[in-house]
């Protein structure tokens, strides 16, 4: 299949390579550009560092105050990048905010002060759950994910020609931006006819709210599950 990968870099290129290895024809065209804020992290002290996105790792890997802090990472990819950057020791969550909050609550005592390195656009969890459990959360905006103003030209050409067959969506915001850019460029109808594959029900929410049929929603927020859904059925 000809598949649009709309997630930001550096994940987009990696996903494109995985699709090509499966025999698909990826169109890597992110709709969000991730940029570090260059802000200095708070001094602390902190008992641990929370990472809810791999996008935070490049922005904090060279911050001396964070070296040696225990890291609680939301999932496997974020954990792997944190370890490769020399952060940690790293504990790996199951891939969602609720699981990360449970992991922290099992490992640390209420009252501890935690630093959450996140993006400018963020969800209330896991901070809300951890604060309700008695933890103190300091938010550090390490990066911004800026939406493109126009649909990538290559995507518009493929939609207009009817060559795109599917789109992969990895975040709620990138899915919403992809839809808005397609509508704004006059390709909303073609976008809605694609097979939409979403990493979670939260990611699918803005598409479903707009009446866009969603072909597949992963039961676990893991890329492997999403890619497996693209494989033809055995036999």
PDB file of C-alpha atoms in Angstrom:
ATOM      1  CA  UNK A   1       0.000   0.000   0.000  1.00  0.00           C
ATOM      2  CA  UNK A   2       0.946   3.628  -0.464  1.00  0.00           C
ATOM      3  CA  UNK A   3       0.853   4.898   3.134  1.00  0.00           C
ATOM      4  CA  UNK A   4       1.195   8.423   4.509  1.00  0.00           C
ATOM      5  CA  UNK A   5       3.320   8.712   7.652  1.00  0.00           C
ATOM      6  CA  UNK A   6       2.303  12.027   9.222  1.00  0.00           C
ATOM      7  CA  UNK A   7       4.144  11.735  12.553  1.00  0.00           C
ATOM      8  CA  UNK A   8       7.098  14.063  13.240  1.00  0.00           C
ATOM      9  CA  UNK A   9      10.764  13.223  12.896  1.00  0.00           C
ATOM     10  CA  UNK A  10      12.837  11.403  13.898  1.00  0.00           C
ATOM     11  CA  UNK A  11      10.146   8.743  14.286  1.00  0.00           C
ATOM     12  CA  UNK A  12       8.685   9.296  10.817  1.00  0.00           C
ATOM     13  CA  UNK A  13      11.769   8.111   8.934  1.00  0.00           C
ATOM     14  CA  UNK A  14      12.066   5.054  11.186  1.00  0.00           C
ATOM     15  CA  UNK A  15       8.420   4.174  10.572  1.00  0.00           C
ATOM     16  CA  UNK A  16       8.890   4.669   6.839  1.00  0.00           C
ATOM     17  CA  UNK A  17      11.776   2.207   6.848  1.00  0.00           C
ATOM     18  CA  UNK A  18       9.674  -0.347   8.745  1.00  0.00           C
ATOM     19  CA  UNK A  19       6.860   0.014   6.210  1.00  0.00           C
ATOM     20  CA  UNK A  20       9.261  -0.388   3.295  1.00  0.00           C
ATOM     21  CA  UNK A  21      10.616  -3.552   4.916  1.00  0.00           C
ATOM     22  CA  UNK A  22       7.048  -4.899   4.900  1.00  0.00           C
ATOM     23  CA  UNK A  23       6.772  -4.194   1.180  1.00  0.00           C
ATOM     24  CA  UNK A  24       4.691  -1.006   1.447  1.00  0.00           C
ATOM     25  CA  UNK A  25       5.396   2.321  -0.249  1.00  0.00           C
ATOM     26  CA  UNK A  26       5.672   4.929   2.526  1.00  0.00           C
ATOM     27  CA  UNK A  27       5.177   8.643   2.017  1.00  0.00           C
ATOM     28  CA  UNK A  28       7.031  10.265   4.918  1.00  0.00           C
ATOM     29  CA  UNK A  29       5.561  13.752   5.294  1.00  0.00           C
ATOM     30  CA  UNK A  30       5.247  15.007   8.891  1.00  0.00           C
ATOM     31  CA  UNK A  31       2.645  17.637   9.762  1.00  0.00           C
ATOM     32  CA  UNK A  32       4.406  18.636  12.998  1.00  0.00           C
ATOM     33  CA  UNK A  33       7.943  19.968  13.409  1.00  0.00           C
ATOM     34  CA  UNK A  34       9.487  19.219  16.810  1.00  0.00           C
ATOM     35  CA  UNK A  35      11.951  21.827  18.088  1.00  0.00           C
ATOM     36  CA  UNK A  36      13.711  22.045  21.478  1.00  0.00           C
ATOM     37  CA  UNK A  37      12.871  25.148  23.502  1.00  0.00           C
ATOM     38  CA  UNK A  38      16.523  25.539  24.609  1.00  0.00           C
ATOM     39  CA  UNK A  39      15.226  26.373  28.100  1.00  0.00           C
ATOM     40  CA  UNK A  40      17.306  25.325  31.106  1.00  0.00           C
ATOM     41  CA  UNK A  41      15.666  22.697  33.334  1.00  0.00           C
ATOM     42  CA  UNK A  42      14.706  23.659  36.899  1.00  0.00           C
ATOM     43  CA  UNK A  43      17.412  23.074  39.503  1.00  0.00           C
ATOM     44  CA  UNK A  44      15.425  20.735  41.733  1.00  0.00           C
ATOM     45  CA  UNK A  45      16.178  18.637  43.688  1.00  0.00           C
ATOM     46  CA  UNK A  46      14.011  15.944  42.125  1.00  0.00           C
ATOM     47  CA  UNK A  47      13.564  12.294  42.955  1.00  0.00           C
ATOM     48  CA  UNK A  48      12.978  11.278  39.334  1.00  0.00           C
ATOM     49  CA  UNK A  49      12.397  12.441  35.774  1.00  0.00           C
ATOM     50  CA  UNK A  50       9.176  11.627  33.913  1.00  0.00           C
ATOM     51  CA  UNK A  51       9.275  11.205  30.133  1.00  0.00           C
ATOM     52  CA  UNK A  52       5.955  10.861  28.317  1.00  0.00           C
ATOM     53  CA  UNK A  53       7.404  11.293  24.825  1.00  0.00           C
ATOM     54  CA  UNK A  54      10.615  10.349  23.049  1.00  0.00           C
ATOM     55  CA  UNK A  55      10.640  13.902  21.667  1.00  0.00           C
ATOM     56  CA  UNK A  56      11.865  15.195  25.030  1.00  0.00           C
ATOM     57  CA  UNK A  57      15.068  13.149  25.004  1.00  0.00           C
ATOM     58  CA  UNK A  58      17.118  15.187  22.470  1.00  0.00           C
ATOM     59  CA  UNK A  59      16.180  18.364  24.324  1.00  0.00           C
ATOM     60  CA  UNK A  60      17.431  17.168  27.725  1.00  0.00           C
ATOM     61  CA  UNK A  61      20.237  14.709  27.045  1.00  0.00           C
ATOM     62  CA  UNK A  62      22.937  17.366  27.473  1.00  0.00           C
ATOM     63  CA  UNK A  63      21.435  18.965  30.610  1.00  0.00           C
ATOM     64  CA  UNK A  64      23.907  18.248  33.466  1.00  0.00           C
ATOM     65  CA  UNK A  65      21.348  18.723  36.285  1.00  0.00           C
ATOM     66  CA  UNK A  66      19.355  15.756  34.942  1.00  0.00           C
ATOM     67  CA  UNK A  67      22.258  13.305  34.714  1.00  0.00           C
ATOM     68  CA  UNK A  68      21.900  10.442  37.133  1.00  0.00           C
ATOM     69  CA  UNK A  69      18.237  11.086  37.909  1.00  0.00           C
ATOM     70  CA  UNK A  70      16.080   7.947  37.800  1.00  0.00           C
ATOM     71  CA  UNK A  71      13.922   8.066  34.677  1.00  0.00           C
ATOM     72  CA  UNK A  72      10.386   6.774  34.312  1.00  0.00           C
ATOM     73  CA  UNK A  73       9.669   6.467  30.586  1.00  0.00           C
ATOM     74  CA  UNK A  74       6.192   5.988  29.169  1.00  0.00           C
ATOM     75  CA  UNK A  75       7.096   3.117  26.847  1.00  0.00           C
ATOM     76  CA  UNK A  76       9.769   1.060  25.129  1.00  0.00           C
ATOM     77  CA  UNK A  77      10.883   3.569  22.496  1.00  0.00           C
ATOM     78  CA  UNK A  78      11.194   6.457  24.949  1.00  0.00           C
ATOM     79  CA  UNK A  79      13.049   4.222  27.388  1.00  0.00           C
ATOM     80  CA  UNK A  80      15.479   3.040  24.706  1.00  0.00           C
ATOM     81  CA  UNK A  81      16.286   6.595  23.622  1.00  0.00           C
ATOM     82  CA  UNK A  82      16.763   7.708  27.231  1.00  0.00           C
ATOM     83  CA  UNK A  83      19.238   4.879  27.840  1.00  0.00           C
ATOM     84  CA  UNK A  84      21.091   5.634  24.593  1.00  0.00           C
ATOM     85  CA  UNK A  85      21.386   9.277  25.681  1.00  0.00           C
ATOM     86  CA  UNK A  86      23.022   8.252  28.944  1.00  0.00           C
ATOM     87  CA  UNK A  87      20.054   9.149  31.115  1.00  0.00           C
ATOM     88  CA  UNK A  88      18.790   7.058  33.959  1.00  0.00           C
ATOM     89  CA  UNK A  89      18.680   4.435  35.404  1.00  0.00           C
ATOM     90  CA  UNK A  90      15.548   3.988  33.298  1.00  0.00           C
ATOM     91  CA  UNK A  91      12.303   2.230  34.171  1.00  0.00           C
ATOM     92  CA  UNK A  92      10.017   1.397  31.270  1.00  0.00           C
ATOM     93  CA  UNK A  93       6.254   1.881  31.375  1.00  0.00           C
ATOM     94  CA  UNK A  94       3.655  -0.044  29.372  1.00  0.00           C
ATOM     95  CA  UNK A  95       3.114   2.685  26.761  1.00  0.00           C
ATOM     96  CA  UNK A  96       0.379   4.879  28.225  1.00  0.00           C
ATOM     97  CA  UNK A  97       0.040   7.601  30.855  1.00  0.00           C
ATOM     98  CA  UNK A  98      -2.034   5.517  33.261  1.00  0.00           C
ATOM     99  CA  UNK A  99       0.556   2.755  33.265  1.00  0.00           C
ATOM    100  CA  UNK A 100       3.354   5.254  33.794  1.00  0.00           C
ATOM    101  CA  UNK A 101       1.580   6.777  36.789  1.00  0.00           C
ATOM    102  CA  UNK A 102       1.094   3.312  38.290  1.00  0.00           C
ATOM    103  CA  UNK A 103       4.777   2.480  37.745  1.00  0.00           C
ATOM    104  CA  UNK A 104       5.868   5.644  39.573  1.00  0.00           C
ATOM    105  CA  UNK A 105       3.401   5.118  42.427  1.00  0.00           C
ATOM    106  CA  UNK A 106       4.683   1.569  42.951  1.00  0.00           C
ATOM    107  CA  UNK A 107       8.319   2.659  43.036  1.00  0.00           C
ATOM    108  CA  UNK A 108       8.301   5.964  44.931  1.00  0.00           C
ATOM    109  CA  UNK A 109       6.704   7.293  48.100  1.00  0.00           C
ATOM    110  CA  UNK A 110       4.030  10.023  47.941  1.00  0.00           C
ATOM    111  CA  UNK A 111       5.481  13.446  48.643  1.00  0.00           C
ATOM    112  CA  UNK A 112       8.460  13.020  46.342  1.00  0.00           C
ATOM    113  CA  UNK A 113       9.205  15.837  43.895  1.00  0.00           C
ATOM    114  CA  UNK A 114       9.203  14.792  40.213  1.00  0.00           C
ATOM    115  CA  UNK A 115      10.254  16.633  37.065  1.00  0.00           C
ATOM    116  CA  UNK A 116       8.077  16.074  33.985  1.00  0.00           C
ATOM    117  CA  UNK A 117       9.958  16.937  30.776  1.00  0.00           C
ATOM    118  CA  UNK A 118       7.260  17.441  28.170  1.00  0.00           C
ATOM    119  CA  UNK A 119       6.090  19.463  25.184  1.00  0.00           C
ATOM    120  CA  UNK A 120       4.270  22.776  25.105  1.00  0.00           C
ATOM    121  CA  UNK A 121       1.130  20.886  24.055  1.00  0.00           C
ATOM    122  CA  UNK A 122       0.508  18.216  26.678  1.00  0.00           C
ATOM    123  CA  UNK A 123      -2.223  16.149  28.287  1.00  0.00           C
ATOM    124  CA  UNK A 124      -3.156  16.300  31.984  1.00  0.00           C
ATOM    125  CA  UNK A 125      -1.984  12.751  32.633  1.00  0.00           C
ATOM    126  CA  UNK A 126       0.055  11.295  34.251  1.00  0.00           C
ATOM    127  CA  UNK A 127       0.628  14.470  36.305  1.00  0.00           C
ATOM    128  CA  UNK A 128      -2.990  14.716  37.485  1.00  0.00           C
ATOM    129  CA  UNK A 129      -3.045  11.167  38.849  1.00  0.00           C
ATOM    130  CA  UNK A 130       0.343  11.505  40.509  1.00  0.00           C
ATOM    131  CA  UNK A 131      -0.543  14.830  42.118  1.00  0.00           C
ATOM    132  CA  UNK A 132      -3.765  13.319  43.453  1.00  0.00           C
ATOM    133  CA  UNK A 133      -1.632  10.546  44.960  1.00  0.00           C
ATOM    134  CA  UNK A 134       0.498  13.098  46.814  1.00  0.00           C
ATOM    135  CA  UNK A 135       3.454  13.603  44.477  1.00  0.00           C
ATOM    136  CA  UNK A 136       4.783  17.053  43.640  1.00  0.00           C
ATOM    137  CA  UNK A 137       5.128  17.622  39.876  1.00  0.00           C
ATOM    138  CA  UNK A 138       7.230  20.324  38.223  1.00  0.00           C
ATOM    139  CA  UNK A 139       6.631  20.712  34.489  1.00  0.00           C
ATOM    140  CA  UNK A 140       9.591  21.488  32.240  1.00  0.00           C
ATOM    141  CA  UNK A 141       8.646  22.430  28.648  1.00  0.00           C
ATOM    142  CA  UNK A 142      11.545  20.864  26.762  1.00  0.00           C
ATOM    143  CA  UNK A 143      10.202  21.057  23.193  1.00  0.00           C
ATOM    144  CA  UNK A 144       7.450  22.398  20.986  1.00  0.00           C
ATOM    145  CA  UNK A 145       5.660  20.533  18.205  1.00  0.00           C
ATOM    146  CA  UNK A 146       4.708  23.215  15.684  1.00  0.00           C
ATOM    147  CA  UNK A 147       1.993  22.470  13.140  1.00  0.00           C
ATOM    148  CA  UNK A 148       2.676  23.091   9.458  1.00  0.00           C
ATOM    149  CA  UNK A 149       0.597  25.849   7.911  1.00  0.00           C
ATOM    150  CA  UNK A 150      -0.111  23.981   4.682  1.00  0.00           C
ATOM    151  CA  UNK A 151      -0.439  20.360   3.635  1.00  0.00           C
ATOM    152  CA  UNK A 152       2.892  18.917   2.412  1.00  0.00           C
ATOM    153  CA  UNK A 153       2.909  19.245  -1.357  1.00  0.00           C
ATOM    154  CA  UNK A 154       3.700  15.571  -1.938  1.00  0.00           C
ATOM    155  CA  UNK A 155       0.657  14.550   0.111  1.00  0.00           C
ATOM    156  CA  UNK A 156      -1.610  16.880  -1.830  1.00  0.00           C
ATOM    157  CA  UNK A 157      -0.407  15.469  -5.143  1.00  0.00           C
ATOM    158  CA  UNK A 158      -0.911  11.879  -3.970  1.00  0.00           C
ATOM    159  CA  UNK A 159      -4.392  12.597  -2.617  1.00  0.00           C
ATOM    160  CA  UNK A 160      -5.387  14.399  -5.804  1.00  0.00           C
ATOM    161  CA  UNK A 161      -4.198  11.483  -7.930  1.00  0.00           C
ATOM    162  CA  UNK A 162      -5.884   8.896  -5.717  1.00  0.00           C
ATOM    163  CA  UNK A 163      -2.614   7.082  -5.099  1.00  0.00           C
ATOM    164  CA  UNK A 164      -2.654   7.159  -1.303  1.00  0.00           C
ATOM    165  CA  UNK A 165      -4.391   4.217   0.331  1.00  0.00           C
ATOM    166  CA  UNK A 166      -3.773   4.647   4.051  1.00  0.00           C
ATOM    167  CA  UNK A 167      -2.438   6.947   6.760  1.00  0.00           C
ATOM    168  CA  UNK A 168      -0.749   6.129  10.058  1.00  0.00           C
ATOM    169  CA  UNK A 169      -1.532   8.333  13.067  1.00  0.00           C
ATOM    170  CA  UNK A 170       0.658   8.297  16.165  1.00  0.00           C
ATOM    171  CA  UNK A 171      -0.714  11.189  18.222  1.00  0.00           C
ATOM    172  CA  UNK A 172      -4.025  12.926  18.746  1.00  0.00           C
ATOM    173  CA  UNK A 173      -2.556  16.254  17.668  1.00  0.00           C
ATOM    174  CA  UNK A 174      -0.886  15.020  14.482  1.00  0.00           C
ATOM    175  CA  UNK A 175      -4.122  13.290  13.452  1.00  0.00           C
ATOM    176  CA  UNK A 176      -6.099  16.489  14.039  1.00  0.00           C
ATOM    177  CA  UNK A 177      -3.544  18.583  12.139  1.00  0.00           C
ATOM    178  CA  UNK A 178      -3.460  16.141   9.209  1.00  0.00           C
ATOM    179  CA  UNK A 179      -7.246  16.345   8.930  1.00  0.00           C
ATOM    180  CA  UNK A 180      -7.290  20.144   9.170  1.00  0.00           C
ATOM    181  CA  UNK A 181      -4.576  20.536   6.530  1.00  0.00           C
ATOM    182  CA  UNK A 182      -6.318  18.102   4.175  1.00  0.00           C
ATOM    183  CA  UNK A 183      -9.615  19.954   4.575  1.00  0.00           C
ATOM    184  CA  UNK A 184      -7.927  23.324   4.153  1.00  0.00           C
ATOM    185  CA  UNK A 185      -6.257  22.270   0.924  1.00  0.00           C
ATOM    186  CA  UNK A 186      -9.432  20.918  -0.651  1.00  0.00           C
ATOM    187  CA  UNK A 187      -8.427  17.272  -0.251  1.00  0.00           C
ATOM    188  CA  UNK A 188     -10.674  16.449   2.694  1.00  0.00           C
ATOM    189  CA  UNK A 189     -12.770  13.989   0.737  1.00  0.00           C
ATOM    190  CA  UNK A 190      -9.754  11.997  -0.444  1.00  0.00           C
ATOM    191  CA  UNK A 191      -8.335  12.051   3.086  1.00  0.00           C
ATOM    192  CA  UNK A 192     -11.554  10.598   4.496  1.00  0.00           C
ATOM    193  CA  UNK A 193     -11.448   7.738   1.999  1.00  0.00           C
ATOM    194  CA  UNK A 194      -8.055   6.538   3.232  1.00  0.00           C
ATOM    195  CA  UNK A 195      -7.653   3.621   5.587  1.00  0.00           C
ATOM    196  CA  UNK A 196      -6.790   5.323   8.881  1.00  0.00           C
ATOM    197  CA  UNK A 197      -4.648   3.334  11.329  1.00  0.00           C
ATOM    198  CA  UNK A 198      -4.360   4.825  14.835  1.00  0.00           C
ATOM    199  CA  UNK A 199      -2.008   4.027  17.703  1.00  0.00           C
ATOM    200  CA  UNK A 200      -4.759   4.346  20.337  1.00  0.00           C
ATOM    201  CA  UNK A 201      -8.365   5.373  20.859  1.00  0.00           C
ATOM    202  CA  UNK A 202      -7.139   8.788  22.011  1.00  0.00           C
ATOM    203  CA  UNK A 203      -5.301   9.242  18.708  1.00  0.00           C
ATOM    204  CA  UNK A 204      -8.421   8.235  16.774  1.00  0.00           C
ATOM    205  CA  UNK A 205     -10.697  10.612  18.715  1.00  0.00           C
ATOM    206  CA  UNK A 206     -10.357  13.762  16.545  1.00  0.00           C
ATOM    207  CA  UNK A 207     -10.906  11.744  13.365  1.00  0.00           C
ATOM    208  CA  UNK A 208     -13.984   9.996  14.725  1.00  0.00           C
ATOM    209  CA  UNK A 209     -15.353  13.298  16.063  1.00  0.00           C
ATOM    210  CA  UNK A 210     -15.128  14.689  12.527  1.00  0.00           C
ATOM    211  CA  UNK A 211     -16.889  11.659  11.040  1.00  0.00           C
ATOM    212  CA  UNK A 212     -13.749  10.188   9.480  1.00  0.00           C
ATOM    213  CA  UNK A 213     -13.993   6.378   9.346  1.00  0.00           C
ATOM    214  CA  UNK A 214     -11.114   4.805  11.280  1.00  0.00           C
ATOM    215  CA  UNK A 215     -10.006   1.457   9.912  1.00  0.00           C
ATOM    216  CA  UNK A 216      -7.917   0.237  12.865  1.00  0.00           C
ATOM    217  CA  UNK A 217      -7.194   1.264  16.469  1.00  0.00           C
ATOM    218  CA  UNK A 218      -4.402  -0.557  18.321  1.00  0.00           C
ATOM    219  CA  UNK A 219      -5.473  -2.095  21.621  1.00  0.00           C
ATOM    220  CA  UNK A 220      -1.968  -1.386  22.956  1.00  0.00           C
ATOM    221  CA  UNK A 221      -0.156   1.859  22.058  1.00  0.00           C
ATOM    222  CA  UNK A 222       2.736   0.080  20.375  1.00  0.00           C
ATOM    223  CA  UNK A 223       4.038   0.600  16.864  1.00  0.00           C
ATOM    224  CA  UNK A 224       4.485  -3.127  16.324  1.00  0.00           C
ATOM    225  CA  UNK A 225       0.748  -3.652  16.780  1.00  0.00           C
ATOM    226  CA  UNK A 226      -0.011  -0.866  14.337  1.00  0.00           C
ATOM    227  CA  UNK A 227       2.321  -2.269  11.697  1.00  0.00           C
ATOM    228  CA  UNK A 228       1.021  -5.792  12.206  1.00  0.00           C
ATOM    229  CA  UNK A 229      -2.455  -4.539  11.272  1.00  0.00           C
ATOM    230  CA  UNK A 230      -1.110  -3.606   7.837  1.00  0.00           C
ATOM    231  CA  UNK A 231       0.097  -7.124   7.091  1.00  0.00           C
ATOM    232  CA  UNK A 232      -2.134  -9.202   4.801  1.00  0.00           C
ATOM    233  CA  UNK A 233      -3.999 -12.018   6.585  1.00  0.00           C
ATOM    234  CA  UNK A 234      -2.205 -15.358   6.495  1.00  0.00           C
ATOM    235  CA  UNK A 235      -3.564 -17.670   3.834  1.00  0.00           C
TER     236      UNK A 235
END
